[in-house]
Amino acid sequence: MSNPENNKPAHFIRQKIQADLQVGKNEGQVVTRFPPEPNGYLHIGHAKSICLNFSMAQEFSGTCNLRFDDTNPEKESQEYVEAIKKDVSWLGYQWHGDIRYASNYFDQLHDYAVQLIQEGKAYVDSLSPEEIREYRGTLKAPGKDSPYRNRSIEENLDLFARMRNGEFDEGTQCLRAKIDMASPNINMRDPVIYRIRKVHHHQTGDKWCIYPMYDYTHCLSDAIEGITHSLCTLEFEDHRPLYDWVLDELRTPCHPQQIEFSRLNLNYTVTSKRKLKLLVDDHHVNGWDDPRMPTISGLRRRGYTPASIRNFCEMVGVTKSEGVVDVSMLEFAIRDDLDKNAPRAMCVINPLKVVIENYPEDEALELSLPAHPKEDMGERKVFFTREIYIDRADFEEVPPPKYKRMTLENAVRLRGAYVIKCKEVVKDSAGEIIELRCTYDENTLGKKPEGYKAKGVIHWVSAEHCYPAEIRLYDRLFDHENPDNAGDDTHFLDFINPDSLTVMQNALVEPGLKDAVPGSPYQFEREGYFVLDEKDATADKLVFNRTVTLRDTWAKLQK
Ligand code: ATP
Ligand code: MG
């Protein structure tokens, strides 16, 4: 089923918003938000939430806020705030107005807490955190009332004021909503709504030593911002009664509707900021933006485009059922984009010298090759010279069956140039091939050879007209499909793929690649899609990252 207005596949959230608009709910407004906690870099799972929130707002002429849910100052930082802003913009979305922070609302949240106390709906508890946990009960057993649950309103107001003034140590007092310790929903068993934390906050500095809890903060921040549809992942389903309780008890003018959808899970990948942070902190990768990371910054550096990520998020859809998406779908999305949009170029990753004996030493033939086989992207220049390089993998003395590259018998075509034949193999004292002596057929430029066949087409660069480059070949970071849940006694770190990065130091690229810029992808013919590394490439050193191979090599391996 599709949405007749724009041919986008229908999903239950789109349908719900349409239904609300039809009955005139929220005065016909759609206001969404993306609410990250700035405790790490965003990952591909967040991209799903970003695309959903921003696209729903766009589609229904609404707005979408970017709000930092910053209630855990110990784990958060300005670095993460900046990285998240950059990632959301890069994905192609513009948030409405200024950036928001839940911490902008700390004064209001505090006043609301006082209101709850005044109305007998919140109390200061002096149990320790361990005791609170014990009293909470379990899924099977109801909780027990705290002995402090029935303090008078005056005493609660006094204690809460003193909490705020810094008179108590962390963990000695907290403010709890007075709901129901016997509720079958543990979230409703008098949840803590304020705790003491004597720490500096990246936005509010040292103003506060009490901080509101996430569940209490989130619904109120949504209400303050006039959010109409508060889209979140399924793990918050059991928190919805609390979301609604807080807003109902405080009679907020706006009562957003929380709607849950399933998280994006990808095989061969971990998507949890906590786990990604561990990979970074323990140096399993080189930072949050390591091109092997499923972070948005890692994918960007790897060469993924915003469009490919948005398309991927659309392909995976929005449902309420938990599932695992095959990472090859993400790879499909980037190949699909780059096949159409990446200009072609030649890069010899593992060079083997070829001397074309019948070509003059001081000549260079300029050749114009199309930048793209189908799209009109102009032309690029390469030079044919006596000395060239081909890839080591494109010559075999003892070829395997059906080998379609160069051998002592097989002539091959150099892409966009002549057909050449190998006459002699030169080896070093260790028996390693160091050079091929070849001849070219001068009647084969743009023409088929007469009386024989070229067995294949290989890529090459002129030894004189090329630039050195470092090539980083990336593969999946984990070699287990489900690194997080591979069985008892395993840890996701056990499944790091030891071959996830191969650095090739001696690659050579065609002349035009000297002007490559990060963010502009290329297809290196026969090798894959590549992009200039945004961090390590310099004016003197080209460094390219392999975004993805040309074909799904993993699918083949698994068959
Ligand atoms: P993590 O477990 O990686 O820390 P989180 O949910 O704690 O994720 P937040 O910063 O709180 O991270 O997330 C911001 C928003 O992104 C939330 O609305 C959350 O539901 C959504 N989100 C996070 N992970 C995913 C995912 N894998 N798929 C879809 N949405 C997600
Ligand atoms: Mg979270």
Coordinates of C-alpha atoms and ligand atoms in Angstrom, one line a residue:
M1 CA 0.0 0.0 0.0
S2 CA 1.3 3.4 -0.8
N3 CA 0.4 6.9 0.1
P4 CA -1.4 8.4 -2.9
E5 CA 0.0 11.8 -2.3
N6 CA 3.7 11.0 -2.8
N7 CA 4.0 7.3 -3.6
K8 CA 5.9 6.7 -0.4
P9 CA 5.1 3.4 1.3
A10 CA 2.5 3.7 3.9
H11 CA 3.6 3.0 7.5
F12 CA 1.6 3.1 10.7
I13 CA 3.1 6.4 11.9
R14 CA 2.3 8.2 8.6
Q15 CA -1.2 6.8 8.7
K16 CA -1.6 7.9 12.4
I17 CA -0.5 11.4 11.6
Q18 CA -2.8 11.5 8.5
A19 CA -5.7 10.3 10.7
D20 CA -5.0 13.0 13.3
L21 CA -4.9 15.7 10.6
Q22 CA -8.2 14.5 9.2
V23 CA -10.0 15.0 12.5
G24 CA -8.3 18.3 13.0
K25 CA -6.3 17.2 16.0
N26 CA -3.5 19.6 17.2
E27 CA -5.1 22.3 15.0
G28 CA -3.7 20.6 12.0
Q29 CA -0.1 21.0 13.2
V30 CA 2.7 18.4 13.0
V31 CA 5.6 19.0 15.3
T32 CA 8.2 16.3 15.8
R33 CA 11.7 16.3 17.4
F34 CA 14.8 14.3 17.3
P35 CA 16.0 14.0 21.0
P36 CA 19.6 12.5 21.2
E37 CA 21.4 12.3 24.5
P38 CA 24.9 13.9 23.8
N39 CA 26.7 11.0 25.3
G40 CA 28.3 9.7 22.1
Y41 CA 28.3 10.0 18.3
L42 CA 25.2 9.2 16.3
H43 CA 25.0 5.8 14.6
I44 CA 23.0 4.3 11.8
G45 CA 20.1 3.5 14.2
H46 CA 19.8 7.2 15.0
A47 CA 19.7 7.9 11.3
K48 CA 16.4 5.9 11.1
S49 CA 14.9 8.1 13.9
I50 CA 16.3 11.3 12.3
C51 CA 14.9 10.4 8.9
L52 CA 11.5 9.5 10.3
N53 CA 11.1 12.6 12.5
F54 CA 12.3 15.1 9.9
S55 CA 10.5 13.5 7.0
M56 CA 7.2 13.3 8.8
A57 CA 7.5 17.0 9.6
Q58 CA 8.4 17.8 6.0
E59 CA 5.7 15.7 4.5
F60 CA 3.0 17.3 6.5
S61 CA 4.3 20.9 6.4
G62 CA 5.3 20.7 10.0
T63 CA 8.5 21.3 11.9
C64 CA 11.1 19.2 13.6
N65 CA 13.2 20.3 16.6
L66 CA 16.6 19.1 17.5
R67 CA 16.7 18.7 21.2
F68 CA 19.5 17.4 23.4
D69 CA 18.2 15.3 26.2
D70 CA 20.9 16.3 28.5
T71 CA 20.0 15.0 31.9
N72 CA 23.2 13.0 32.6
P73 CA 26.0 15.5 32.8
E74 CA 28.6 13.0 33.8
K75 CA 28.4 11.2 30.5
E76 CA 27.8 14.1 28.2
S77 CA 30.0 16.7 26.5
Q78 CA 30.1 19.6 24.1
E79 CA 32.1 17.5 21.7
Y80 CA 29.2 15.2 21.3
V81 CA 26.7 18.1 20.9
E82 CA 28.8 19.5 18.1
A83 CA 29.2 16.1 16.4
I84 CA 25.5 15.4 16.5
K85 CA 24.6 18.8 15.0
K86 CA 27.0 18.2 12.2
D87 CA 25.6 14.7 11.5
V88 CA 22.0 15.9 11.4
S89 CA 22.9 18.7 9.0
W90 CA 25.0 16.5 6.8
L91 CA 22.1 14.0 6.5
G92 CA 20.3 16.9 4.9
Y93 CA 17.9 18.1 7.6
Q94 CA 17.4 21.5 9.1
W95 CA 15.9 21.7 12.6
H96 CA 13.3 24.3 13.4
G97 CA 14.7 27.4 15.1
D98 CA 17.4 27.2 17.6
I99 CA 18.9 24.0 19.0
R100 CA 17.0 23.1 22.1
Y101 CA 18.3 21.5 25.3
A102 CA 16.2 19.8 27.9
S103 CA 18.5 21.8 30.3
N104 CA 16.9 25.0 28.9
Y105 CA 13.9 23.8 30.8
F106 CA 15.5 23.0 34.2
D107 CA 13.8 25.9 35.9
Q108 CA 10.4 25.0 34.6
L109 CA 11.0 21.3 35.4
H110 CA 11.9 22.3 38.9
D111 CA 8.7 24.4 39.3
Y112 CA 6.7 21.5 38.0
A113 CA 8.3 19.3 40.6
V114 CA 7.4 21.7 43.3
Q115 CA 3.8 21.7 42.0
L116 CA 3.7 17.9 42.2
I117 CA 4.9 18.1 45.8
Q118 CA 2.3 20.7 46.7
E119 CA -0.4 18.5 45.3
G120 CA 0.8 15.5 47.2
K121 CA 2.0 13.7 44.1
A122 CA 5.7 13.6 44.8
Y123 CA 7.8 13.1 47.9
V124 CA 11.5 13.2 49.0
D125 CA 12.8 9.8 49.8
S126 CA 15.7 9.2 52.1
L127 CA 16.3 5.6 51.3
S128 CA 19.6 4.8 49.7
P129 CA 19.7 3.8 46.0
E130 CA 20.2 0.2 47.0
E131 CA 17.2 0.3 49.3
I132 CA 15.1 1.9 46.7
R133 CA 16.0 -1.0 44.3
E134 CA 15.1 -3.6 47.0
Y135 CA 11.8 -1.9 47.8
R136 CA 10.9 -1.7 44.1
G137 CA 10.0 -5.4 43.9
T138 CA 10.2 -7.5 40.7
L139 CA 8.2 -8.3 37.7
K140 CA 6.5 -11.0 39.8
A141 CA 6.4 -9.3 43.2
P142 CA 4.9 -5.9 44.0
G143 CA 7.1 -3.2 45.6
K144 CA 6.9 -1.9 49.1
D145 CA 6.2 1.6 50.2
S146 CA 9.1 3.6 51.4
P147 CA 8.9 4.6 55.1
Y148 CA 9.3 8.2 53.8
R149 CA 6.4 8.0 51.4
N150 CA 3.9 9.8 53.6
R151 CA 6.0 12.8 54.6
S152 CA 4.0 16.0 54.9
I153 CA 3.9 18.4 52.0
E154 CA 5.7 21.0 54.1
E155 CA 8.5 18.6 54.9
N156 CA 8.8 17.5 51.3
L157 CA 9.0 21.1 50.1
D158 CA 11.6 21.9 52.7
L159 CA 13.7 18.8 51.9
F160 CA 13.5 19.4 48.1
A161 CA 14.6 23.0 48.6
R162 CA 17.5 21.8 50.7
M163 CA 18.4 19.2 48.1
R164 CA 18.5 22.0 45.5
N165 CA 20.7 24.1 47.8
G166 CA 23.3 21.4 48.0
E167 CA 22.8 20.5 51.7
F168 CA 22.8 16.7 51.1
D169 CA 25.3 14.3 49.6
E170 CA 24.6 12.4 46.4
G171 CA 22.5 9.3 47.0
T172 CA 21.1 10.4 50.3
Q173 CA 17.9 11.9 49.1
C174 CA 15.8 11.9 45.9
L175 CA 12.5 13.1 44.7
R176 CA 10.0 10.4 43.7
A177 CA 6.6 10.6 42.0
K178 CA 3.9 9.1 44.2
I179 CA 2.1 6.7 42.0
D180 CA 1.7 3.0 43.0
M181 CA 4.3 0.7 44.4
A182 CA 2.0 -2.3 43.5
S183 CA 1.7 -1.4 39.9
P184 CA 2.3 -4.3 37.5
N185 CA 4.4 -1.8 35.5
I186 CA 7.6 -1.2 37.4
N187 CA 8.1 2.2 35.8
M188 CA 5.0 3.3 37.7
R189 CA 6.3 2.2 41.1
D190 CA 7.1 5.7 42.4
P191 CA 9.8 6.5 39.9
V192 CA 12.6 8.8 41.0
I193 CA 12.2 12.1 39.2
Y194 CA 15.1 14.1 40.7
R195 CA 18.5 13.0 42.0
I196 CA 21.5 14.8 43.5
R197 CA 24.5 15.0 41.3
K198 CA 27.2 17.5 42.3
V199 CA 28.7 17.8 38.9
H200 CA 29.3 20.4 36.3
H201 CA 26.9 20.5 33.3
H202 CA 28.1 21.3 29.8
Q203 CA 25.2 23.7 29.3
T204 CA 24.1 24.9 32.8
G205 CA 27.6 24.9 34.4
D206 CA 27.4 24.7 38.2
K207 CA 23.9 26.1 38.6
W208 CA 22.3 22.8 39.6
C209 CA 23.3 20.0 41.9
I210 CA 20.0 18.2 41.4
Y211 CA 19.1 16.8 38.0
P212 CA 15.8 15.6 36.7
M213 CA 15.5 12.0 35.4
Y214 CA 15.0 11.2 31.8
D215 CA 11.4 10.0 31.9
Y216 CA 10.2 13.0 33.8
T217 CA 12.2 15.4 31.6
H218 CA 11.4 13.9 28.3
C219 CA 7.6 14.2 28.4
L220 CA 7.7 17.7 29.8
S221 CA 10.3 18.9 27.3
D222 CA 8.0 17.6 24.5
A223 CA 5.0 19.3 26.1
I224 CA 6.9 22.6 26.5
E225 CA 7.9 22.5 22.8
G226 CA 4.4 21.8 21.6
I227 CA 5.4 18.5 20.1
T228 CA 2.4 16.7 18.6
H229 CA 3.8 13.3 17.8
S230 CA 6.6 12.0 20.1
L231 CA 8.2 9.2 18.1
C232 CA 10.5 6.9 20.0
T233 CA 11.7 3.3 20.0
L234 CA 9.8 0.3 21.4
E235 CA 11.7 0.1 24.6
F236 CA 9.8 3.1 25.8
E237 CA 6.4 1.5 25.3
D238 CA 6.3 0.5 29.0
H239 CA 7.3 4.1 29.9
R240 CA 4.3 5.6 28.1
P241 CA 2.0 5.3 31.2
L242 CA 4.5 7.4 33.1
Y243 CA 4.8 9.9 30.2
D244 CA 1.1 10.4 30.3
W245 CA 0.9 10.4 34.1
V246 CA 3.3 13.3 34.4
L247 CA 1.5 15.4 31.8
D248 CA -1.9 14.5 33.1
E249 CA -1.1 15.3 36.7
L250 CA 0.6 18.6 35.8
R251 CA -2.3 19.5 33.4
T252 CA 0.2 20.8 30.8
P253 CA -1.5 22.8 28.0
C254 CA 0.0 20.4 25.4
H255 CA -0.1 16.6 25.7
P256 CA 2.0 15.1 22.9
Q257 CA 1.2 11.5 21.8
Q258 CA 4.1 9.1 22.2
I259 CA 4.2 6.5 19.4
E260 CA 6.8 3.7 19.4
F261 CA 8.5 2.0 16.5
S262 CA 11.1 -0.7 16.4
R263 CA 14.8 0.0 16.6
L264 CA 17.0 -0.6 13.6
N265 CA 19.3 -3.5 14.2
L266 CA 21.9 -4.5 11.7
N267 CA 23.7 -7.8 11.5
Y268 CA 27.5 -7.8 11.7
T269 CA 27.1 -4.5 13.6
V270 CA 26.7 -3.1 17.1
T271 CA 24.4 -0.1 17.4
S272 CA 24.7 1.1 21.0
K273 CA 26.6 4.2 21.9
R274 CA 27.9 2.5 25.0
K275 CA 29.4 -0.3 23.0
L276 CA 30.7 2.0 20.3
K277 CA 32.4 4.0 23.0
L278 CA 34.1 0.9 24.3
L279 CA 35.5 0.2 20.8
V280 CA 36.8 3.8 20.7
D281 CA 38.1 3.9 24.3
D282 CA 39.9 0.5 24.0
H283 CA 41.4 1.5 20.6
H284 CA 39.8 -1.3 18.6
V285 CA 39.1 1.5 16.1
N286 CA 40.7 4.9 15.5
G287 CA 38.0 7.1 17.0
W288 CA 34.2 7.5 16.5
D289 CA 34.7 8.4 12.9
D290 CA 36.8 5.4 12.0
P291 CA 35.4 4.3 8.6
R292 CA 34.6 0.9 10.0
M293 CA 32.2 2.4 12.6
P294 CA 28.5 2.3 12.0
T295 CA 28.4 5.9 13.2
I296 CA 27.2 8.6 10.8
S297 CA 30.6 10.3 11.0
G298 CA 32.3 6.9 10.2
L299 CA 29.9 6.2 7.3
R300 CA 30.6 9.8 6.0
R301 CA 34.3 9.3 6.2
R302 CA 33.9 5.9 4.6
G303 CA 32.3 7.5 1.6
Y304 CA 28.6 6.9 2.3
T305 CA 26.4 9.7 0.9
P306 CA 23.5 11.4 2.8
A307 CA 21.1 10.2 0.0
S308 CA 22.2 6.6 0.4
I309 CA 21.6 6.6 4.1
R310 CA 18.2 8.3 3.7
N311 CA 17.2 5.8 1.0
F312 CA 18.4 2.9 3.2
C313 CA 16.2 4.2 6.1
E314 CA 13.2 4.4 3.8
M315 CA 13.9 0.9 2.5
V316 CA 14.0 -0.6 6.0
G317 CA 10.6 1.0 6.8
V318 CA 8.9 1.7 10.0
T319 CA 7.1 -1.0 11.9
K320 CA 6.5 -2.3 15.4
S321 CA 8.2 -5.7 14.9
E322 CA 11.7 -6.2 16.0
G323 CA 14.0 -7.6 13.3
V324 CA 17.5 -7.6 12.1
V325 CA 18.3 -5.9 8.8
D326 CA 21.0 -7.4 6.7
V327 CA 24.0 -5.0 6.4
S328 CA 24.1 -5.8 2.7
M329 CA 21.0 -3.7 2.3
L330 CA 23.0 -0.7 3.5
E331 CA 25.8 -1.7 1.1
F332 CA 23.2 -2.0 -1.7
A333 CA 22.0 1.6 -1.0
I334 CA 25.4 3.1 -1.4
R335 CA 26.3 1.0 -4.5
D336 CA 23.0 2.0 -6.0
D337 CA 23.8 5.7 -5.5
L338 CA 27.5 5.6 -6.5
D339 CA 26.9 3.4 -9.6
K340 CA 24.9 6.3 -11.0
N341 CA 26.8 9.2 -9.5
A342 CA 30.5 8.4 -9.0
P343 CA 32.8 9.2 -11.9
R344 CA 35.2 6.4 -12.9
A345 CA 38.9 6.4 -12.5
M346 CA 41.9 4.0 -12.5
C347 CA 43.9 3.1 -9.5
V348 CA 46.5 0.4 -9.4
I349 CA 46.4 -0.8 -5.8
N350 CA 49.2 -3.3 -5.9
P351 CA 51.5 -2.2 -8.8
L352 CA 53.5 -4.3 -11.1
K353 CA 55.8 -2.6 -13.6
V354 CA 55.2 -3.2 -17.3
V355 CA 57.6 -2.0 -20.0
I356 CA 56.1 -1.8 -23.5
E357 CA 59.2 -2.5 -25.6
N358 CA 57.9 -1.3 -28.9
Y359 CA 56.6 2.0 -27.6
P360 CA 59.1 5.0 -27.8
E361 CA 60.6 6.2 -24.5
D362 CA 59.9 9.9 -25.0
E363 CA 56.4 9.7 -26.1
A364 CA 53.1 10.1 -24.2
L365 CA 49.8 9.6 -25.9
E366 CA 47.0 11.7 -24.3
L367 CA 43.8 9.7 -24.1
S368 CA 40.3 11.1 -23.2
L369 CA 38.1 8.6 -21.4
P370 CA 34.5 9.1 -20.4
A371 CA 34.2 9.9 -16.7
H372 CA 31.0 7.7 -16.7
P373 CA 29.9 5.0 -19.0
K374 CA 26.3 6.1 -19.1
E375 CA 25.9 9.5 -17.5
D376 CA 27.2 12.7 -19.0
M377 CA 30.0 13.6 -16.6
G378 CA 32.6 14.8 -19.1
E379 CA 35.9 13.3 -19.8
R380 CA 39.1 12.6 -18.0
K381 CA 42.7 12.5 -19.3
V382 CA 45.2 9.7 -19.0
F383 CA 48.5 9.1 -20.8
F384 CA 49.8 6.1 -22.5
T385 CA 53.6 5.7 -22.1
R386 CA 56.3 3.1 -22.5
E387 CA 56.3 2.3 -18.8
I388 CA 53.0 1.6 -17.1
Y389 CA 51.8 -0.2 -14.0
I390 CA 49.1 -2.9 -13.8
D391 CA 47.9 -4.7 -10.7
R392 CA 49.8 -7.8 -9.6
A393 CA 46.6 -9.7 -9.5
D394 CA 46.1 -9.2 -13.3
F395 CA 49.1 -11.3 -14.3
E396 CA 49.7 -15.0 -13.7
E397 CA 52.4 -17.2 -15.0
V398 CA 50.4 -20.3 -14.2
P399 CA 46.9 -19.1 -14.5
P400 CA 44.0 -20.8 -12.8
P401 CA 41.3 -22.2 -15.2
K402 CA 39.2 -19.5 -17.0
Y403 CA 41.6 -16.8 -16.0
K404 CA 40.5 -13.7 -18.0
R405 CA 43.6 -11.5 -17.4
M406 CA 47.1 -11.4 -18.7
T407 CA 49.3 -14.5 -19.0
L408 CA 52.2 -15.4 -21.2
E409 CA 49.6 -16.5 -23.7
N410 CA 46.7 -14.1 -23.2
A411 CA 46.7 -10.7 -24.7
V412 CA 44.7 -8.2 -22.7
R413 CA 43.3 -4.8 -23.4
L414 CA 44.4 -1.9 -21.3
R415 CA 41.2 0.0 -20.4
G416 CA 40.7 2.8 -22.9
A417 CA 44.0 2.1 -24.7
Y418 CA 45.8 -0.6 -26.6
V419 CA 45.9 -4.4 -26.5
I420 CA 49.2 -5.6 -25.1
K421 CA 51.0 -9.0 -24.9
C422 CA 53.6 -10.3 -22.4
K423 CA 56.9 -11.4 -23.9
E424 CA 59.0 -11.9 -20.8
V425 CA 58.7 -12.1 -17.1
V426 CA 61.5 -10.5 -15.1
K427 CA 62.2 -11.8 -11.5
D428 CA 64.4 -10.8 -8.6
S429 CA 66.8 -13.3 -6.9
A430 CA 63.9 -14.5 -4.7
G431 CA 61.9 -15.5 -7.7
E432 CA 59.4 -12.6 -7.3
I433 CA 58.0 -11.1 -10.4
I434 CA 59.3 -7.5 -10.6
E435 CA 58.6 -6.5 -14.2
L436 CA 56.8 -7.6 -17.3
R437 CA 58.3 -6.9 -20.8
C438 CA 55.4 -6.5 -23.2
T439 CA 54.5 -5.3 -26.7
Y440 CA 51.5 -3.3 -27.8
D441 CA 49.5 -3.6 -31.0
E442 CA 49.3 -0.2 -32.5
N443 CA 46.2 -1.1 -34.5
T444 CA 44.0 -1.7 -31.4
L445 CA 43.2 1.8 -30.2
G446 CA 39.4 1.8 -30.2
K447 CA 39.5 -1.3 -32.5
K448 CA 39.4 -5.0 -32.1
P449 CA 42.7 -6.8 -32.7
E450 CA 42.9 -8.6 -36.0
G451 CA 43.3 -12.4 -36.0
Y452 CA 43.4 -12.9 -32.3
K453 CA 41.4 -12.0 -29.2
A454 CA 42.1 -9.9 -26.1
K455 CA 41.2 -12.1 -23.1
G456 CA 40.1 -9.4 -20.8
V457 CA 40.3 -5.7 -20.0
I458 CA 42.5 -4.5 -17.2
H459 CA 43.2 -1.2 -15.6
W460 CA 46.5 0.6 -15.6
V461 CA 48.3 3.9 -15.0
S462 CA 51.2 5.5 -16.7
A463 CA 54.4 5.3 -14.6
E464 CA 55.2 8.9 -15.5
H465 CA 51.7 10.4 -15.3
C466 CA 50.4 9.1 -12.0
Y467 CA 50.4 9.9 -8.3
P468 CA 51.2 7.7 -5.4
A469 CA 48.3 7.0 -2.9
E470 CA 47.6 5.1 0.2
I471 CA 44.5 2.9 -0.1
R472 CA 42.6 1.7 2.9
L473 CA 40.5 -1.4 2.2
Y474 CA 37.8 -1.8 4.8
D475 CA 35.8 -4.8 5.6
R476 CA 33.1 -5.5 8.2
L477 CA 34.2 -4.7 11.7
F478 CA 32.7 -8.0 13.1
D479 CA 32.9 -11.4 11.5
H480 CA 29.9 -12.7 13.5
E481 CA 26.4 -12.0 12.3
N482 CA 25.2 -11.2 15.8
P483 CA 28.3 -10.1 17.8
D484 CA 26.2 -8.9 20.6
N485 CA 24.4 -12.2 21.2
A486 CA 26.6 -14.9 19.8
G487 CA 26.0 -17.2 22.8
D488 CA 26.7 -17.5 26.5
D489 CA 30.1 -16.4 27.7
T490 CA 30.8 -14.4 24.6
H491 CA 31.4 -10.7 24.3
F492 CA 31.0 -8.6 21.2
L493 CA 34.7 -7.7 21.3
D494 CA 35.5 -11.4 20.7
F495 CA 34.2 -11.1 17.2
I496 CA 36.2 -8.2 15.8
N497 CA 37.2 -9.1 12.3
P498 CA 41.1 -9.1 12.3
D499 CA 41.0 -8.2 8.6
S500 CA 38.7 -5.2 8.8
L501 CA 41.4 -2.9 7.6
T502 CA 44.1 -3.5 5.1
V503 CA 46.4 -0.6 4.2
M504 CA 48.0 -0.6 0.8
Q505 CA 50.9 1.9 0.8
N506 CA 52.1 1.8 -2.8
A507 CA 49.0 2.4 -4.9
L508 CA 49.2 4.6 -8.0
V509 CA 46.3 6.7 -9.3
E510 CA 45.5 8.4 -12.6
P511 CA 46.4 12.1 -12.8
G512 CA 42.9 13.6 -12.3
L513 CA 42.7 12.1 -8.8
K514 CA 45.3 14.6 -7.6
D515 CA 42.3 17.0 -7.3
A516 CA 40.1 14.6 -5.4
V517 CA 38.2 16.1 -2.5
P518 CA 36.6 14.4 0.5
G519 CA 32.9 13.7 -0.1
S520 CA 33.4 13.2 -3.8
P521 CA 33.3 9.5 -4.5
Y522 CA 34.9 7.6 -7.4
Q523 CA 34.5 4.2 -8.8
F524 CA 38.0 2.8 -9.2
E525 CA 37.5 0.6 -12.1
R526 CA 37.3 -3.1 -11.2
E527 CA 38.2 -2.3 -7.6
G528 CA 35.2 -0.7 -5.9
Y529 CA 34.0 2.7 -4.7
F530 CA 36.5 5.0 -3.0
V531 CA 36.6 8.5 -1.4
L532 CA 39.5 10.7 -0.3
D533 CA 39.9 10.4 3.4
E534 CA 38.7 13.6 5.1
K535 CA 41.3 13.5 7.9
D536 CA 44.5 11.9 6.8
A537 CA 44.8 13.1 3.1
T538 CA 47.1 16.1 2.7
A539 CA 48.3 18.2 -0.2
D540 CA 51.3 15.8 -0.4
K541 CA 49.6 12.6 0.3
L542 CA 46.6 11.1 -1.2
V543 CA 44.7 8.6 1.0
F544 CA 41.6 6.9 -0.3
N545 CA 39.1 4.8 1.7
R546 CA 37.2 2.0 0.0
T547 CA 33.6 2.7 0.7
V548 CA 32.3 -0.6 -0.7
T549 CA 33.3 -3.3 -3.1
L550 CA 31.7 -3.4 -6.6
R551 CA 29.7 -6.5 -5.7
D552 CA 28.5 -8.2 -2.6
T553 CA 31.5 -10.5 -2.0
W554 CA 30.1 -11.6 1.4
A555 CA 27.0 -13.1 -0.2
K556 CA 29.2 -15.2 -2.4
L557 CA 31.3 -16.4 0.5
Q558 CA 28.3 -17.5 2.5
K559 CA 26.9 -19.7 -0.2
Ligands
ATP1 P1 22.0 4.0 22.3 O1 21.5 2.7 22.9 O2 22.8 3.8 21.1 O3 22.7 4.9 23.3 P2 19.8 5.7 22.7 O4 18.4 5.3 22.3 O5 20.2 5.6 24.1 O6 20.7 4.8 21.8 P3 19.5 8.4 22.3 O7 20.5 9.5 22.1 O8 18.7 8.5 23.5 O9 20.2 7.1 22.1 O10 18.6 8.4 21.0 C1 18.0 9.4 20.3 C2 16.8 8.9 19.5 O11 17.2 8.0 18.6 C3 15.8 8.2 20.4 O12 14.5 8.7 20.1 C4 16.0 6.8 20.1 O13 14.8 6.1 20.3 C5 16.4 6.8 18.7 N1 17.3 5.6 18.4 C6 18.4 5.2 19.0 N2 18.8 4.1 18.6 C7 18.0 3.7 17.5 C8 17.9 2.6 16.6 N3 18.8 1.6 16.7 N4 16.9 2.6 15.7 C9 16.0 3.6 15.7 N5 16.0 4.7 16.5 C10 17.0 4.7 17.4
MG2 MG 19.3 6.8 25.6

